[in-house]
């Protein structure tokens, strides 16, 4: 059973370009979360998606950032017109569907390290 | 937003020593998770705690979910060089909700 997969592992963009980060959840998982990690810091929540739905995007910057999780295919985190401050590691996590009130947990992918020149 | 205070920030120990780190919060969480992150990799789940007061072990690792639901600790016994890395606590309020992370504890083990 493959774990959470992310690609690319490393991405270099120039200021003003677009960055697309992809995440395939673990088999059987339909919840996807995106987190951002700056150097020597903890992970900060960005967005939580289920298939074709954004459940919580309260951690997402209001401009230039968007996320989707289509019915078919991976989840995509898209950053338009990147700036140097977007340089960070972006992690995707997935979790299974559990009955309401039941415990669950999140499993992380290896991350995409974005460098903006 | 919610914050988790994780301490210590860093630890330098000798191989064979025991290690303890903890996280505290100003608000309640219903799940506490401990992760380890190696350089260039994603966090790997070590222990998950789902009930207040729960004490759970995974090999040389032991973690507890504080009775107030506002804190958790992780102990590593008889440390070995491969324990080196950054350890993160994370709290979760409900099923399907976001994780709030601590700032991490950098562990260095000297052989």
mmCIF file of C-alpha atoms in Angstrom:
data_model
loop_
_atom_site.group_PDB
_atom_site.id
_atom_site.type_symbol
_atom_site.label_atom_id
_atom_site.label_comp_id
_atom_site.label_asym_id
_atom_site.label_seq_id
_atom_site.Cartn_x
_atom_site.Cartn_y
_atom_site.Cartn_z
ATOM 1 C CA UNK A 1 0.000 0.000 0.000
ATOM 2 C CA UNK A 2 1.762 3.105 -1.225
ATOM 3 C CA UNK A 3 1.963 6.081 1.077
ATOM 4 C CA UNK A 4 1.082 9.666 0.270
ATOM 5 C CA UNK A 5 2.826 10.692 -2.925
ATOM 6 C CA UNK A 6 3.856 14.193 -3.856
ATOM 7 C CA UNK A 7 5.505 15.551 -6.946
ATOM 8 C CA UNK A 8 7.661 17.172 -7.854
ATOM 9 C CA UNK A 9 9.979 16.793 -4.848
ATOM 10 C CA UNK A 10 11.810 19.965 -5.810
ATOM 11 C CA UNK A 11 10.501 22.869 -7.853
ATOM 12 C CA UNK A 12 12.334 26.015 -8.895
ATOM 13 C CA UNK A 13 10.396 28.982 -10.232
ATOM 14 C CA UNK A 14 11.219 32.560 -11.098
ATOM 15 C CA UNK A 15 9.220 35.393 -9.591
ATOM 16 C CA UNK A 16 5.930 35.805 -11.401
ATOM 17 C CA UNK A 17 5.684 32.214 -12.645
ATOM 18 C CA UNK A 18 3.121 29.654 -11.563
ATOM 19 C CA UNK A 19 3.818 26.669 -9.314
ATOM 20 C CA UNK A 20 1.699 23.503 -9.372
ATOM 21 C CA UNK A 21 2.159 20.958 -6.621
ATOM 22 C CA UNK A 22 0.496 17.558 -6.812
ATOM 23 C CA UNK A 23 -0.556 15.145 -4.091
ATOM 24 C CA UNK A 24 -1.971 11.634 -4.366
ATOM 25 C CA UNK A 25 -3.434 10.437 -1.043
ATOM 26 C CA UNK A 26 -2.993 6.979 0.383
ATOM 27 C CA UNK A 27 -5.257 4.339 -1.111
ATOM 28 C CA UNK A 28 -8.644 4.485 0.540
ATOM 29 C CA UNK A 29 -8.139 8.031 1.874
ATOM 30 C CA UNK A 30 -10.448 10.740 0.645
ATOM 31 C CA UNK A 31 -9.385 13.629 2.883
ATOM 32 C CA UNK A 32 -6.413 15.756 1.850
ATOM 33 C CA UNK A 33 -4.672 18.514 3.806
ATOM 34 C CA UNK A 34 -1.967 20.920 2.684
ATOM 35 C CA UNK A 35 0.594 22.413 5.076
ATOM 36 C CA UNK A 36 3.469 24.828 4.576
ATOM 37 C CA UNK A 37 6.774 24.698 6.464
ATOM 38 C CA UNK A 38 9.272 27.524 6.542
ATOM 39 C CA UNK A 39 12.877 26.710 7.505
ATOM 40 C CA UNK A 40 13.281 25.757 11.175
ATOM 41 C CA UNK A 41 9.562 26.123 11.865
ATOM 42 C CA UNK A 42 6.641 23.801 12.415
ATOM 43 C CA UNK A 43 4.052 23.029 9.786
ATOM 44 C CA UNK A 44 1.214 25.507 9.274
ATOM 45 C CA UNK A 45 -2.181 24.409 8.002
ATOM 46 C CA UNK A 46 -3.334 25.801 4.666
ATOM 47 C CA UNK A 47 -6.364 23.939 3.349
ATOM 48 C CA UNK A 48 -8.472 20.803 3.873
ATOM 49 C CA UNK A 49 -10.256 19.170 0.936
ATOM 50 C CA UNK A 50 -12.440 16.191 0.223
ATOM 51 C CA UNK A 51 -13.213 14.989 -3.286
ATOM 52 C CA UNK A 52 -14.577 17.970 -5.248
ATOM 53 C CA UNK A 53 -15.043 20.024 -2.075
ATOM 54 C CA UNK A 54 -13.010 22.545 -0.125
ATOM 55 C CA UNK A 55 -13.884 21.996 3.525
ATOM 56 C CA UNK A 56 -11.608 24.511 5.281
ATOM 57 C CA UNK A 57 -9.373 27.031 3.527
ATOM 58 C CA UNK A 58 -8.883 29.335 6.485
ATOM 59 C CA UNK A 59 -5.102 28.888 6.392
ATOM 60 C CA UNK A 60 -4.763 29.741 2.731
ATOM 61 C CA UNK A 61 -3.564 33.196 1.658
ATOM 62 C CA UNK A 62 -6.447 35.066 0.069
ATOM 63 C CA UNK A 63 -4.641 35.847 -3.155
ATOM 64 C CA UNK A 64 -2.601 33.781 -5.612
ATOM 65 C CA UNK A 65 -3.167 30.453 -3.831
ATOM 66 C CA UNK A 66 -5.793 27.895 -4.777
ATOM 67 C CA UNK A 67 -6.347 24.199 -4.207
ATOM 68 C CA UNK A 68 -8.517 21.503 -5.720
ATOM 69 C CA UNK A 69 -9.147 17.799 -5.304
ATOM 70 C CA UNK A 70 -11.034 16.591 -8.373
ATOM 71 C CA UNK A 71 -13.124 13.453 -8.613
ATOM 72 C CA UNK A 72 -10.338 11.801 -10.598
ATOM 73 C CA UNK A 73 -6.652 12.482 -10.172
ATOM 74 C CA UNK A 74 -4.446 14.077 -7.551
ATOM 75 C CA UNK A 75 -5.026 17.116 -5.406
ATOM 76 C CA UNK A 76 -3.365 20.245 -6.787
ATOM 77 C CA UNK A 77 -2.023 23.228 -4.863
ATOM 78 C CA UNK A 78 -1.543 26.107 -7.257
ATOM 79 C CA UNK A 79 0.427 29.260 -6.568
ATOM 80 C CA UNK A 80 0.158 31.986 -9.156
ATOM 81 C CA UNK A 81 2.695 34.776 -9.678
ATOM 82 C CA UNK A 82 5.083 33.350 -7.112
ATOM 83 C CA UNK A 83 7.176 35.633 -4.917
ATOM 84 C CA UNK A 84 10.335 34.903 -2.951
ATOM 85 C CA UNK A 85 8.329 34.594 0.258
ATOM 86 C CA UNK A 86 6.540 31.561 -1.184
ATOM 87 C CA UNK A 87 9.786 29.572 -0.930
ATOM 88 C CA UNK A 88 9.040 26.801 1.546
ATOM 89 C CA UNK A 89 8.364 23.096 1.860
ATOM 90 C CA UNK A 90 4.751 22.191 1.088
ATOM 91 C CA UNK A 91 3.428 18.992 2.595
ATOM 92 C CA UNK A 92 0.313 17.076 1.812
ATOM 93 C CA UNK A 93 -1.341 14.725 4.295
ATOM 94 C CA UNK A 94 -4.251 12.342 3.891
ATOM 95 C CA UNK A 95 -6.660 10.638 6.237
ATOM 96 C CA UNK A 96 -9.394 8.034 5.826
ATOM 97 C CA UNK A 97 -13.120 8.544 6.228
ATOM 98 C CA UNK A 98 -14.197 7.655 9.756
ATOM 99 C CA UNK A 99 -17.588 7.873 11.506
ATOM 100 C CA UNK A 100 -18.305 11.260 13.001
ATOM 101 C CA UNK A 101 -16.659 11.581 16.395
ATOM 102 C CA UNK A 102 -14.280 8.683 15.797
ATOM 103 C CA UNK A 103 -10.543 9.289 16.017
ATOM 104 C CA UNK A 104 -8.464 9.568 12.888
ATOM 105 C CA UNK A 105 -4.966 10.664 12.011
ATOM 106 C CA UNK A 106 -3.037 12.170 9.135
ATOM 107 C CA UNK A 107 -0.189 10.639 7.153
ATOM 108 C CA UNK A 108 2.244 12.900 5.366
ATOM 109 C CA UNK A 109 3.931 12.808 2.004
ATOM 110 C CA UNK A 110 7.612 13.625 1.436
ATOM 111 C CA UNK A 111 6.862 17.240 0.503
ATOM 112 C CA UNK A 112 7.637 19.568 -2.380
ATOM 113 C CA UNK A 113 10.413 22.038 -1.791
ATOM 114 C CA UNK A 114 9.647 25.217 -3.705
ATOM 115 C CA UNK A 115 12.422 27.695 -4.394
ATOM 116 C CA UNK A 116 11.541 31.040 -5.949
ATOM 117 C CA UNK A 117 14.451 32.832 -7.564
ATOM 118 C CA UNK B 1 -4.732 31.307 16.106
ATOM 119 C CA UNK B 2 -4.071 28.344 18.334
ATOM 120 C CA UNK B 3 -0.486 27.679 19.280
ATOM 121 C CA UNK B 4 1.311 24.755 20.785
ATOM 122 C CA UNK B 5 4.306 25.455 22.971
ATOM 123 C CA UNK B 6 6.843 22.702 22.518
ATOM 124 C CA UNK B 7 9.945 22.358 24.672
ATOM 125 C CA UNK B 8 12.805 22.095 24.691
ATOM 126 C CA UNK B 9 13.701 23.612 21.320
ATOM 127 C CA UNK B 10 16.821 21.458 21.109
ATOM 128 C CA UNK B 11 18.547 18.706 23.031
ATOM 129 C CA UNK B 12 22.070 17.330 22.882
ATOM 130 C CA UNK B 13 22.426 13.963 24.597
ATOM 131 C CA UNK B 14 24.734 10.974 24.759
ATOM 132 C CA UNK B 15 23.778 7.665 23.246
ATOM 133 C CA UNK B 16 21.956 5.550 25.802
ATOM 134 C CA UNK B 17 20.370 8.463 27.661
ATOM 135 C CA UNK B 18 16.626 8.955 28.031
ATOM 136 C CA UNK B 19 14.899 11.983 26.499
ATOM 137 C CA UNK B 20 11.715 13.808 27.400
ATOM 138 C CA UNK B 21 9.907 16.567 25.504
ATOM 139 C CA UNK B 22 6.480 18.092 25.924
ATOM 140 C CA UNK B 23 3.815 20.272 24.420
ATOM 141 C CA UNK B 24 1.302 22.539 26.097
ATOM 142 C CA UNK B 25 -1.663 24.411 24.734
ATOM 143 C CA UNK B 26 -4.004 27.112 25.941
ATOM 144 C CA UNK B 27 -6.953 25.213 24.458
ATOM 145 C CA UNK B 28 -8.222 21.648 24.433
ATOM 146 C CA UNK B 29 -7.377 19.055 21.816
ATOM 147 C CA UNK B 30 -9.095 15.691 21.412
ATOM 148 C CA UNK B 31 -6.198 14.027 19.633
ATOM 149 C CA UNK B 32 -2.465 14.397 20.179
ATOM 150 C CA UNK B 33 0.037 13.121 17.642
ATOM 151 C CA UNK B 34 3.811 12.909 17.709
ATOM 152 C CA UNK B 35 5.821 12.981 14.477
ATOM 153 C CA UNK B 36 9.506 12.731 13.597
ATOM 154 C CA UNK B 37 10.950 14.568 10.627
ATOM 155 C CA UNK B 38 14.303 13.787 9.038
ATOM 156 C CA UNK B 39 16.054 16.386 6.824
ATOM 157 C CA UNK B 40 14.406 16.670 3.422
ATOM 158 C CA UNK B 41 11.541 14.353 4.339
ATOM 159 C CA UNK B 42 7.970 14.599 5.507
ATOM 160 C CA UNK B 43 6.839 14.016 9.104
ATOM 161 C CA UNK B 44 6.474 10.360 10.035
ATOM 162 C CA UNK B 45 3.845 9.423 12.590
ATOM 163 C CA UNK B 46 5.305 7.931 15.794
ATOM 164 C CA UNK B 47 2.413 7.769 18.249
ATOM 165 C CA UNK B 48 -1.258 8.789 18.196
ATOM 166 C CA UNK B 49 -3.195 9.500 21.407
ATOM 167 C CA UNK B 50 -6.991 9.683 21.407
ATOM 168 C CA UNK B 51 -8.083 9.713 25.063
ATOM 169 C CA UNK B 52 -7.261 12.010 27.970
ATOM 170 C CA UNK B 53 -4.884 10.226 30.330
ATOM 171 C CA UNK B 54 -3.910 7.662 27.692
ATOM 172 C CA UNK B 55 -0.352 6.335 27.888
ATOM 173 C CA UNK B 56 0.879 4.631 24.720
ATOM 174 C CA UNK B 57 4.188 3.001 23.835
ATOM 175 C CA UNK B 58 5.827 2.254 20.516
ATOM 176 C CA UNK B 59 9.101 0.431 21.133
ATOM 177 C CA UNK B 60 11.385 2.788 23.035
ATOM 178 C CA UNK B 61 8.909 5.637 22.681
ATOM 179 C CA UNK B 62 6.211 6.428 25.227
ATOM 180 C CA UNK B 63 3.716 9.272 24.974
ATOM 181 C CA UNK B 64 0.924 10.477 27.218
ATOM 182 C CA UNK B 65 -2.213 12.510 26.575
ATOM 183 C CA UNK B 66 -2.563 14.948 29.468
ATOM 184 C CA UNK B 67 -5.635 14.642 31.661
ATOM 185 C CA UNK B 68 -6.573 18.293 31.036
ATOM 186 C CA UNK B 69 -6.391 17.665 27.239
ATOM 187 C CA UNK B 70 -4.038 20.649 27.017
ATOM 188 C CA UNK B 71 -0.707 18.883 27.072
ATOM 189 C CA UNK B 72 1.240 15.820 26.004
ATOM 190 C CA UNK B 73 4.731 14.475 26.484
ATOM 191 C CA UNK B 74 7.003 12.112 24.583
ATOM 192 C CA UNK B 75 9.764 10.035 26.165
ATOM 193 C CA UNK B 76 12.489 8.196 24.294
ATOM 194 C CA UNK B 77 14.412 5.647 26.307
ATOM 195 C CA UNK B 78 17.976 4.433 25.672
ATOM 196 C CA UNK B 79 18.543 6.788 22.738
ATOM 197 C CA UNK B 80 20.499 5.646 19.683
ATOM 198 C CA UNK B 81 22.124 7.685 16.890
ATOM 199 C CA UNK B 82 19.211 7.106 14.484
ATOM 200 C CA UNK B 83 16.910 8.944 16.903
ATOM 201 C CA UNK B 84 18.458 12.169 15.593
ATOM 202 C CA UNK B 85 15.888 14.412 13.963
ATOM 203 C CA UNK B 86 13.155 16.925 14.690
ATOM 204 C CA UNK B 87 10.218 15.795 16.789
ATOM 205 C CA UNK B 88 6.884 17.585 16.428
ATOM 206 C CA UNK B 89 3.778 17.407 18.532
ATOM 207 C CA UNK B 90 0.460 18.110 16.836
ATOM 208 C CA UNK B 91 -3.015 18.611 18.244
ATOM 209 C CA UNK B 92 -6.348 17.995 16.594
ATOM 210 C CA UNK B 93 -9.740 19.096 17.794
ATOM 211 C CA UNK B 94 -12.148 16.841 15.908
ATOM 212 C CA UNK B 95 -12.197 14.154 13.248
ATOM 213 C CA UNK B 96 -11.334 15.558 9.861
ATOM 214 C CA UNK B 97 -9.990 18.836 11.189
ATOM 215 C CA UNK B 98 -6.615 20.473 10.802
ATOM 216 C CA UNK B 99 -3.504 19.699 12.813
ATOM 217 C CA UNK B 100 -1.872 22.440 14.872
ATOM 218 C CA UNK B 101 1.858 21.826 15.189
ATOM 219 C CA UNK B 102 4.427 22.725 17.798
ATOM 220 C CA UNK B 103 7.650 24.352 16.683
ATOM 221 C CA UNK B 104 9.643 21.143 17.071
ATOM 222 C CA UNK B 105 12.417 19.718 19.245
ATOM 223 C CA UNK B 106 15.740 19.155 17.482
ATOM 224 C CA UNK B 107 17.379 16.067 18.967
ATOM 225 C CA UNK B 108 21.100 15.369 18.587
ATOM 226 C CA UNK B 109 22.522 12.095 19.881
ATOM 227 C CA UNK B 110 26.266 11.824 20.329
ATOM 228 C CA UNK B 111 27.632 8.298 19.894
#
